[in-house]
Short mmCIF file of C-alpha atoms in Angstrom, two decimals:
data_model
loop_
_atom_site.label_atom_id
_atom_site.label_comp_id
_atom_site.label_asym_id
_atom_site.label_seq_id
_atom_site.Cartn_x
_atom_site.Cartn_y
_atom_site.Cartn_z
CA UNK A 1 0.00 0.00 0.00
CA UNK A 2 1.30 3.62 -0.58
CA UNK A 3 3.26 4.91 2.65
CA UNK A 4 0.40 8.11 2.66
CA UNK A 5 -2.50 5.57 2.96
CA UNK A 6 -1.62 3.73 5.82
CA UNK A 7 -2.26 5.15 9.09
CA UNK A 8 -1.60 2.59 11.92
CA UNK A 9 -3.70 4.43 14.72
CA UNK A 10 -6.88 3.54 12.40
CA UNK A 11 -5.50 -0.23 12.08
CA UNK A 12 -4.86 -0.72 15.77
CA UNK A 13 -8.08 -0.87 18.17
CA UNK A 14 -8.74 2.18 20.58
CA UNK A 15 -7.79 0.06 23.93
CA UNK A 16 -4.56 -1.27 22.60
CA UNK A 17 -3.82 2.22 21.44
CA UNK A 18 -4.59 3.47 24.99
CA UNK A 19 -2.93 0.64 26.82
CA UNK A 20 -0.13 1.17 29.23
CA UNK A 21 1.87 -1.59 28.96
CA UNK A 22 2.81 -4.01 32.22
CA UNK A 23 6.43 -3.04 32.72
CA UNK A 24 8.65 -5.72 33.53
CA UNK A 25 11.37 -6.11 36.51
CA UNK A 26 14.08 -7.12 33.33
CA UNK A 27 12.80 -3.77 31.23
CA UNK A 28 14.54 -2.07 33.99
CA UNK A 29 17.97 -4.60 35.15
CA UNK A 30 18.95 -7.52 34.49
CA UNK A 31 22.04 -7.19 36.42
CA UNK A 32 23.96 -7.01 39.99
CA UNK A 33 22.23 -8.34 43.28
CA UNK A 34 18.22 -8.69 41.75
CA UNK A 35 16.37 -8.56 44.20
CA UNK A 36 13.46 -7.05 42.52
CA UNK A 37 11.31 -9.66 40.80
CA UNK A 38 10.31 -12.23 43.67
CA UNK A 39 12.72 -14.87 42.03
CA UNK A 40 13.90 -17.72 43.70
CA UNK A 41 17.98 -16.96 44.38
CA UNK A 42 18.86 -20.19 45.50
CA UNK A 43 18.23 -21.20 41.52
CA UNK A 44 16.74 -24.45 40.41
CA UNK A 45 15.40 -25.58 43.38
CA UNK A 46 16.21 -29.98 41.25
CA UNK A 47 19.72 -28.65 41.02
CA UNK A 48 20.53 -27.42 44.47
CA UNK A 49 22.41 -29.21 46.91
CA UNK A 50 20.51 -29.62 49.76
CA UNK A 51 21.86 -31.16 53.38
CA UNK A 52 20.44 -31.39 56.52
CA UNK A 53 23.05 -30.12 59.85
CA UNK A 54 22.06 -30.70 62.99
CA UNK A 55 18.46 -30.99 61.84
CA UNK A 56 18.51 -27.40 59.70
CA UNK A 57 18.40 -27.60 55.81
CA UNK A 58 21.19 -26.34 54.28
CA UNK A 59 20.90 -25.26 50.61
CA UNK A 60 23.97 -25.12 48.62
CA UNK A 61 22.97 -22.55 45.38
CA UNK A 62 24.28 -23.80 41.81
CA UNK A 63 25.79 -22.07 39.07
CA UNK A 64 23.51 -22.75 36.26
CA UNK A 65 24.78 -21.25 32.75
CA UNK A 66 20.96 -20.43 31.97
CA UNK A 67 19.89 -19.04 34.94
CA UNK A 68 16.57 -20.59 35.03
CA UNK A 69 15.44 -18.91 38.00
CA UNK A 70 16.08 -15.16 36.57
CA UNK A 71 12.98 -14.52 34.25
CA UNK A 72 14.32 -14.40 30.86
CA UNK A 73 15.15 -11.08 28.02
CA UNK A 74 11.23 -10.01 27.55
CA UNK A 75 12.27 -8.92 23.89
CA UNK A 76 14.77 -11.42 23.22
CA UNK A 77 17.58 -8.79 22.14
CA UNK A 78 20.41 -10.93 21.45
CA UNK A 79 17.82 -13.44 19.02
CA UNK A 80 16.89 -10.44 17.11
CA UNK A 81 20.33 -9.78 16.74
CA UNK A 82 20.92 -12.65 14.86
CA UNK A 83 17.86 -12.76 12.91
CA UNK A 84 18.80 -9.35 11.43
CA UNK A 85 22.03 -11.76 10.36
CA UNK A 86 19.46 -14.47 8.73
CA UNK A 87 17.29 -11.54 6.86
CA UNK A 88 20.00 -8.94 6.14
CA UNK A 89 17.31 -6.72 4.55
CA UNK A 90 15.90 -6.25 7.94
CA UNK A 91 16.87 -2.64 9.31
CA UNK A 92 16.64 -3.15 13.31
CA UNK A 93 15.52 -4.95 15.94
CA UNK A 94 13.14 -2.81 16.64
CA UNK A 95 11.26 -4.72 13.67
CA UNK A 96 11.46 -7.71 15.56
CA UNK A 97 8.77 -9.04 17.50
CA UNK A 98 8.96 -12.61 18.83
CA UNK A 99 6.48 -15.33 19.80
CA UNK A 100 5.45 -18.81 21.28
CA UNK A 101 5.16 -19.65 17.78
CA UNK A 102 3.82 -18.39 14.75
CA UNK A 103 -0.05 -19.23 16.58
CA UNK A 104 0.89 -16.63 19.56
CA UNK A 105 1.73 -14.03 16.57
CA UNK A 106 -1.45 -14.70 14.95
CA UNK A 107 -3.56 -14.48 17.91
CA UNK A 108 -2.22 -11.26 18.85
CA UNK A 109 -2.56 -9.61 15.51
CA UNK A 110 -5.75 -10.17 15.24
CA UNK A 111 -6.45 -9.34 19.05
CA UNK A 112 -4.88 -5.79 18.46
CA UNK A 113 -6.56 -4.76 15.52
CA UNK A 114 -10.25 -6.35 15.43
CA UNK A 115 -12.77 -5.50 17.18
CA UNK A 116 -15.20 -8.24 18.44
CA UNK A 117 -18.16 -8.52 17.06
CA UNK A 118 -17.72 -6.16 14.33
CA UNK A 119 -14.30 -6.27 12.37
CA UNK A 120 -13.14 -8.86 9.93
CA UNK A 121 -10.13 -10.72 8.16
CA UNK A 122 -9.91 -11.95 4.81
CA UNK A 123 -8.31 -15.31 3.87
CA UNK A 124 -7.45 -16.72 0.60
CA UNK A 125 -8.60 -20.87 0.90
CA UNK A 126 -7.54 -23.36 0.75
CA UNK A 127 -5.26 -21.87 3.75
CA UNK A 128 -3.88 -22.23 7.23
CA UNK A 129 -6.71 -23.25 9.80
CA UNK A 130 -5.58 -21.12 12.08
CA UNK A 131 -6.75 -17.71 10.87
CA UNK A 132 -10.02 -18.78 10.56
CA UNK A 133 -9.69 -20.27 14.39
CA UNK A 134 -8.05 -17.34 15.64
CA UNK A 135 -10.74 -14.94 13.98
CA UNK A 136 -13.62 -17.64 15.36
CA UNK A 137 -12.04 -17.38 18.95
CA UNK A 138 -12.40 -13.98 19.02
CA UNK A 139 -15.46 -12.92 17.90
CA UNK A 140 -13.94 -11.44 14.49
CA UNK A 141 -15.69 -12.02 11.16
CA UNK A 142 -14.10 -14.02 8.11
CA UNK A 143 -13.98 -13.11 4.64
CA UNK A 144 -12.98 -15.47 1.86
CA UNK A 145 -11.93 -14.94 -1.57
CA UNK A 146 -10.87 -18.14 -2.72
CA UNK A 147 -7.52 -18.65 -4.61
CA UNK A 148 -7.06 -19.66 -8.36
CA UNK A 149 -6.80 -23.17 -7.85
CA UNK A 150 -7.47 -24.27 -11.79
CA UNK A 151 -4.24 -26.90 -12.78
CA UNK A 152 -2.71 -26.52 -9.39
CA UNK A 153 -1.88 -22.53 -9.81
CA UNK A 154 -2.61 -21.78 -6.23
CA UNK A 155 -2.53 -18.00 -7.02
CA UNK A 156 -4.18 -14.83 -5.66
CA UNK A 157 -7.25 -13.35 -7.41
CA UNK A 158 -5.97 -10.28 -7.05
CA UNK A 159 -8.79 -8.11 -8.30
CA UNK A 160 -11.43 -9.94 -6.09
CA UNK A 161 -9.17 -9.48 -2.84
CA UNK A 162 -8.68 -6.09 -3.48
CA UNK A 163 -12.63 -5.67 -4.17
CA UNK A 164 -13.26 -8.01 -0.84
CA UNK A 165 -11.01 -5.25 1.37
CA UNK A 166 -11.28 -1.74 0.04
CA UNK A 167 -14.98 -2.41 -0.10
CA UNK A 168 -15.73 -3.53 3.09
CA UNK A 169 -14.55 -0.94 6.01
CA UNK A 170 -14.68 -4.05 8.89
CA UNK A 171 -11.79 -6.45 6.88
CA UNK A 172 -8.24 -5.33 8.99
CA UNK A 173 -5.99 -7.67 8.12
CA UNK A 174 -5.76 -9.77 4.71
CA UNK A 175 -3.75 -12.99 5.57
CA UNK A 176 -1.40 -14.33 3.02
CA UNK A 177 0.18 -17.73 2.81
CA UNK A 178 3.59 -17.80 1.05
CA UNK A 179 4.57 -20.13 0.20
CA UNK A 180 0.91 -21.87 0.87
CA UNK A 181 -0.23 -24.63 3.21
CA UNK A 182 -1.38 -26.50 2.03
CA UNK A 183 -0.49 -25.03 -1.14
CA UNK A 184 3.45 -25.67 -1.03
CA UNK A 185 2.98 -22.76 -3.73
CA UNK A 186 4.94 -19.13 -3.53
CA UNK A 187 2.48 -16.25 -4.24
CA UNK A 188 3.88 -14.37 -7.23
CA UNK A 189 5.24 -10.72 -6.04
CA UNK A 190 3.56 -8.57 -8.64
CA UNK A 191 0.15 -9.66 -7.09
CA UNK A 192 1.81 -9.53 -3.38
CA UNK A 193 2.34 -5.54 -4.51
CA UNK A 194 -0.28 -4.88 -6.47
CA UNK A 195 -2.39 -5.99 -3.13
CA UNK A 196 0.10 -3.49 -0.83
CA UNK A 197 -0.42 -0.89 -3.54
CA UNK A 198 -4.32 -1.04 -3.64
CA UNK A 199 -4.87 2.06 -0.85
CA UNK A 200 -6.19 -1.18 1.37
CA UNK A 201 -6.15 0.62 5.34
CA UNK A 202 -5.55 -2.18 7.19
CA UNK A 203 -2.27 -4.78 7.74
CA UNK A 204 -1.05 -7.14 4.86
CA UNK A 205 0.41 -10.44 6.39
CA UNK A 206 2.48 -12.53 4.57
CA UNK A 207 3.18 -16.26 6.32
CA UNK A 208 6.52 -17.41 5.40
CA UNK A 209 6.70 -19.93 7.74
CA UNK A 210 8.43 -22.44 4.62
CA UNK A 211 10.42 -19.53 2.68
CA UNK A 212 13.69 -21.30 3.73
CA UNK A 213 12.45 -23.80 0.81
CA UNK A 214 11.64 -21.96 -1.88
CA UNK A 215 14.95 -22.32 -4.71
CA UNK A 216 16.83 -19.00 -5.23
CA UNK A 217 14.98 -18.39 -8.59
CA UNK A 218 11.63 -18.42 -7.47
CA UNK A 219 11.59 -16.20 -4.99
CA UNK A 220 12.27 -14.66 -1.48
CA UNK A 221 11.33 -13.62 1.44
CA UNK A 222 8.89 -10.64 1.56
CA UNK A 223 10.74 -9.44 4.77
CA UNK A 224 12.58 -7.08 2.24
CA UNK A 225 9.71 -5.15 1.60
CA UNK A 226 8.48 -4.10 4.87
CA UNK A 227 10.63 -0.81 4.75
CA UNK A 228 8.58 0.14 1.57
CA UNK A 229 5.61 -0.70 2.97
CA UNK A 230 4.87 0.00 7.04
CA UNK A 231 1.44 -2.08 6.72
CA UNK A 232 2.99 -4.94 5.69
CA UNK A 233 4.14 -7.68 8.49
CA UNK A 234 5.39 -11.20 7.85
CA UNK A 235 5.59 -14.32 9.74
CA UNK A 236 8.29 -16.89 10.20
CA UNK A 237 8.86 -19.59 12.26
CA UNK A 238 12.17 -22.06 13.83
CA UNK A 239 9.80 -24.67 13.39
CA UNK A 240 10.24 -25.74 9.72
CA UNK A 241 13.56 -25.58 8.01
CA UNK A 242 15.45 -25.08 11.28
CA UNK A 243 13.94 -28.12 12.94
CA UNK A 244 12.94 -26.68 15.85
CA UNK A 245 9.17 -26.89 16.32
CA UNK A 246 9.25 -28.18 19.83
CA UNK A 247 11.30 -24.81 20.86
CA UNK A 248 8.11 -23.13 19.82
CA UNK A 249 9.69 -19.21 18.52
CA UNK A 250 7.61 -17.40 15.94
CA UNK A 251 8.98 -14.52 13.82
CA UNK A 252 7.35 -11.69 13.25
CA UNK A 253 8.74 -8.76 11.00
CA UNK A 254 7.29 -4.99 10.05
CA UNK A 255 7.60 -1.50 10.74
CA UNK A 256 9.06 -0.14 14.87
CA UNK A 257 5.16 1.01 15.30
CA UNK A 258 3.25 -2.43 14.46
CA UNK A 259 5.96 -4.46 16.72
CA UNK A 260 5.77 -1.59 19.34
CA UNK A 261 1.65 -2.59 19.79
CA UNK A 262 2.34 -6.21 19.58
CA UNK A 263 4.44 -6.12 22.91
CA UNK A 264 2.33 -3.99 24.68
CA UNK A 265 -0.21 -6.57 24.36
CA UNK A 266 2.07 -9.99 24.61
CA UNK A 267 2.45 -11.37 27.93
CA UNK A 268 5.25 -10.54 29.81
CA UNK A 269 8.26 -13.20 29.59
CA UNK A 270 6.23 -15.37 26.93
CA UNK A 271 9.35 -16.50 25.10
CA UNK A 272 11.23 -18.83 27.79
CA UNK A 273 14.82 -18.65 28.36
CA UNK A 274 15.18 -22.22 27.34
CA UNK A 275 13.74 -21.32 23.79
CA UNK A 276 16.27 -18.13 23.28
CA UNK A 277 19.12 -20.10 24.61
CA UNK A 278 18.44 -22.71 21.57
CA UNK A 279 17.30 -20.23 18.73
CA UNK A 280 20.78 -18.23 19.83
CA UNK A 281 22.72 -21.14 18.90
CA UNK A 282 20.70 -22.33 15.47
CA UNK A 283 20.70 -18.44 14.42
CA UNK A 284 24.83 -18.93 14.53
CA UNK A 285 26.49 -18.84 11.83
CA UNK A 286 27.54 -22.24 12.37
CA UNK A 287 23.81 -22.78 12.55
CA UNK A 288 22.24 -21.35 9.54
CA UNK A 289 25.13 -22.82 7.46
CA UNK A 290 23.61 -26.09 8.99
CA UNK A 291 20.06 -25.12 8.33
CA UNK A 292 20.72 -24.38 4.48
CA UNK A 293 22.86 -27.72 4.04
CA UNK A 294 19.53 -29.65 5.70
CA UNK A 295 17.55 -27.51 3.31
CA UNK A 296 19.25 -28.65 0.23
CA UNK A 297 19.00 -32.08 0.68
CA UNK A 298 15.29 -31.86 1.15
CA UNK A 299 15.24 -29.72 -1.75
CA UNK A 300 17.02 -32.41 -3.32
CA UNK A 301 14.63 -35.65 -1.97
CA UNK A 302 11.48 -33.50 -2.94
CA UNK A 303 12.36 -32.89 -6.87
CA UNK A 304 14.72 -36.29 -7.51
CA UNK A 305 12.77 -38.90 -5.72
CA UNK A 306 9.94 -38.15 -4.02
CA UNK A 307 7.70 -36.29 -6.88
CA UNK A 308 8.80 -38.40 -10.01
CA UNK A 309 8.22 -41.52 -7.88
CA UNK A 310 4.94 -40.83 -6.74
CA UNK A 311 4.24 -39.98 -10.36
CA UNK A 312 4.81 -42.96 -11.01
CA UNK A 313 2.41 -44.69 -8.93
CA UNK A 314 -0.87 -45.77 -10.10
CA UNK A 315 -4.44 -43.57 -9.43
CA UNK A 316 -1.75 -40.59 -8.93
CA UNK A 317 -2.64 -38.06 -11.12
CA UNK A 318 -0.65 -34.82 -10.46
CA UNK A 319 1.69 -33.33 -8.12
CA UNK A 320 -0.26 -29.73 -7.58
CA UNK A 321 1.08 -26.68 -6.74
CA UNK A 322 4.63 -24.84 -7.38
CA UNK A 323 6.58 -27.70 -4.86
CA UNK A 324 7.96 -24.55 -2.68
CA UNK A 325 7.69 -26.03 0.70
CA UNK A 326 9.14 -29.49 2.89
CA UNK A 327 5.85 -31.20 1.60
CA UNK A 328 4.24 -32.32 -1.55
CA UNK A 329 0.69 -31.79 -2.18
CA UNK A 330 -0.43 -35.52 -4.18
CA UNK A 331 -3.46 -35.30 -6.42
CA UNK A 332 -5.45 -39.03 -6.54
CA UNK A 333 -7.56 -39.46 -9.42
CA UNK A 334 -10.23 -42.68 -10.52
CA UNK A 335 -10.00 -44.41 -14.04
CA UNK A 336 -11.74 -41.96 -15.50
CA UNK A 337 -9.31 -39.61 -14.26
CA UNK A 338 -11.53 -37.35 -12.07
CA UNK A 339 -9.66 -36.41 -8.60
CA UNK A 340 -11.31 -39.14 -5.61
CA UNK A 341 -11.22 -38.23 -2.14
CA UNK A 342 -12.48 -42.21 -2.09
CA UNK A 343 -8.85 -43.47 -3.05
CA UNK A 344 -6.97 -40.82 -0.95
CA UNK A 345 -8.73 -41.14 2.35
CA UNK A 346 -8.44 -45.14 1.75
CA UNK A 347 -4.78 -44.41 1.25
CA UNK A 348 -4.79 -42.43 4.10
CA UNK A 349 -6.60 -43.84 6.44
CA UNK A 350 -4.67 -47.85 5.60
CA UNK A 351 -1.08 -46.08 5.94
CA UNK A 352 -2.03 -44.43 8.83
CA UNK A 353 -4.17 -47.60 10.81
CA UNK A 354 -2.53 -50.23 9.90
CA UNK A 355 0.94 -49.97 8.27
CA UNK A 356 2.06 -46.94 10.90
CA UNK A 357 2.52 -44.15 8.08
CA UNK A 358 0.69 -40.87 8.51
CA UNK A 359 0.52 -38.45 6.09
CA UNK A 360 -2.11 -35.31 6.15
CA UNK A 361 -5.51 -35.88 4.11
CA UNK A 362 -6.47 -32.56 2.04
CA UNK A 363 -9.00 -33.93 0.30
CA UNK A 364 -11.88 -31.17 2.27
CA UNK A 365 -9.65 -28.37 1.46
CA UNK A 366 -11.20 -25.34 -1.41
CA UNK A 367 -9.01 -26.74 -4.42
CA UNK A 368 -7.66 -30.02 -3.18
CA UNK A 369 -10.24 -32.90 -3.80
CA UNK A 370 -8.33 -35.80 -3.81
CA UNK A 371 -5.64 -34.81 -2.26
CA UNK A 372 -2.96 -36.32 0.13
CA UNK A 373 -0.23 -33.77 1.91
CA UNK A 374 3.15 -35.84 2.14
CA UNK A 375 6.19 -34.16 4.08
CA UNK A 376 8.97 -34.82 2.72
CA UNK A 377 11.02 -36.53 5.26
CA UNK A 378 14.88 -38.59 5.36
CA UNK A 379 15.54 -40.50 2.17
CA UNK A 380 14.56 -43.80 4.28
CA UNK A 381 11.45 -42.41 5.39
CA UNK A 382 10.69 -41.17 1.47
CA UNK A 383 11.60 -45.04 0.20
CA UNK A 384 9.32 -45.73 2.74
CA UNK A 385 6.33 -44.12 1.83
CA UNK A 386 7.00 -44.64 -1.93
CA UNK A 387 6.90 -48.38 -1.26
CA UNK A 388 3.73 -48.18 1.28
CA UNK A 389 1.80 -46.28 -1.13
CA UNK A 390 2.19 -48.60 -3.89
CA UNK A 391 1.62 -51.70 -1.54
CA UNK A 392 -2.11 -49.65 -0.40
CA UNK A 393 -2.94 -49.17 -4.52
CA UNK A 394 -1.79 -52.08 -5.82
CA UNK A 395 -4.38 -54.19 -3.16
CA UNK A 396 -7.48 -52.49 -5.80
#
């Protein structure tokens, strides 16, 4: 959207803009004798040393590297830090906001720009649940303009979202999904911009939570636009291509005033020091050089085995979508070559029941009859499936 059309105090709700924020003990120190917080200062009470002298408990304090019982960094400095290492194109970390996952980011967008009861989003289906569950939760309104689906395109209708949210004062925030899930499928940047560009008041979202797999020549991140732009904010995630979805740390990115409202309104300490301590040490550069290595060899299972060999299975008809994320999105068909949710959920639900395989049936999803969503996983685990799938079809 043009910089002169986007005026955040109409985006944000009135109480959020009002809000005083709960100040935290570690906004203030977070070093010398803290006294200041109601901690414990004997630290973890499991790793103390505790003796008993002449019947009185003794408690010998431990050094612990972490120090568990100091509430951690409420803005995670040193993190966002090294994320502004991961997206170079990333001015400060004052664009930075970070969350218990990509579903605490979500929440609190919507919670600090819609109004219950009266405002809306708009999603593009077939999408991530969560918007719509998020927007359900509380109270907010949903507004869906289906993507182009024909042969697999998985592309914005770019005239009928633009329609949807200049035309409809309640919509505040137009989710996109980039690359898509289920849609494995990068959204092209003209329409990404043309969307921005459209004089739409409210907050653009990108979700990038699988950029890390899209190849060089298709695209990039969207994070680069943000300075352009101040109502765009995107989404990313240490679950995906840095392996670390049980550390729960969502990435947001946009301009110093969106990320400013977002903390007001997080809970205080949210991010654990346990998660930073790990995200730290992936967001080395040690650890990103991992990260891209791991990325190319799933880049590598997903276009030389696992697509051409599920093509060759029979009742698979097509591999939809652009193939820009760690999963394939597996198109069943019947003789007559018509897409069956009949042979997929059979596939499905035999892999899963009986022969300890699951995979993710799509089949319900706007665009996706028939379909099957397949991660793609080590190059045993891809034989694997290859070899289960064909057992399942071959027992027609």
């Amino acid at each position: 959207m043009p910089v002169s059309s986007f005026d955040i105090t109409r985006v944000i709700r009135p109480n959020i803009l009002r809000l005083e924020p709960y100040r935290c003990a570690r906004d203030d120190f977070s070093e010398g004798v803290l006294l200041d917080a109601n901690e414990n200062s004997y630290g973890p009470a499991y790793k103390s040393n505790i003796s008993c002298d002449n019947g009185q408990i003794r408690v010998e304090p431990q050094a612990d590297r972490l120090q568990l019982h100091r509430y951690p960094d409420p803005k995670g400095y040193e993190v966002k830090q090294r994320i502004l290492k991961l997206r170079p194109s990333v001015g400060s970390v004052d664009n930075v906001f970070l969350g218990v996952g990509s579903d605490e980011i979500i929440d609190l967008i919507v919670r600090i720009t819609c109004q219950p009861g009266r405002d809306s989003i708009l999603i593009t289906p077939p999408t991530y649940g969560m918007y719509k569950v998020v927007a359900s939760i509380n109270d907010v309104g949903i507004v869906k303009v289906p993507l182009i689906v024909e042969d697999g395109a998985f592309q914005l209708d770019v005239d009928a979202v633009i329609a949807a949210a200049t035309g409809d004062s309640a919509v505040k925030v137009i989710w996109l999904c980039s690359p898509g899930n289920p849609t494995g499928t990068i959204l092209r940047e003209a329409d990404v911009r043309r969307v921005l560009d459209s004089g739409f008041g409210g907050v653009v979202v990108v979700d990038e939570a699988y950029v890390d797999f899209v190849r060089a020549e298709r695209g990039g991140s969207y994070a680069r636009l943000v300075a352009e732009y101040p109502g765009l904010f995107v989404m990313q995630t240490m679950s995906k291509s840095f392996g670390l979805a049980g550390i729960r740390l969502g990435v947001g990115i946009g301009g110093r005033e969106m990320v400013s409202y977002l903390n007001r309104a997080k809970a205080p300490y949210s991010v654990s020091s346990l998660t930073l301590d790990v995200a730290k040490d992936a967001l080395s550069d040690e650890g990103i050089q991992k990260m891209r290595n791991i990325v190319t060899s799933l880049q590598a299972q997903r276009d030389g085995f696992l697509i051409p060999k599920l093509l060759q299975l029979p009742s698979v008809g097509a591999i939809l979508g652009g193939n820009d994320a760690n999963f394939v999105l597996c198109r069943f068909v019947d003789s007559n070559g018509n897409a069956s949710n009949e042979i997929a959920l059979r596939v499905y639900t035999e892999m899963a029941q009986n022969r300890g395989l699951v995979v993710r049936y799509r089949g319900s999803d706007y665009g996706c009859e028939g379909c099957l969503r397949l991660t793609v996983g080590t190059a045993d685990e891809n034989k694997l499936v290859i070899e289960t799938m064909r057992s399942v079809l071959s027992e027609d």
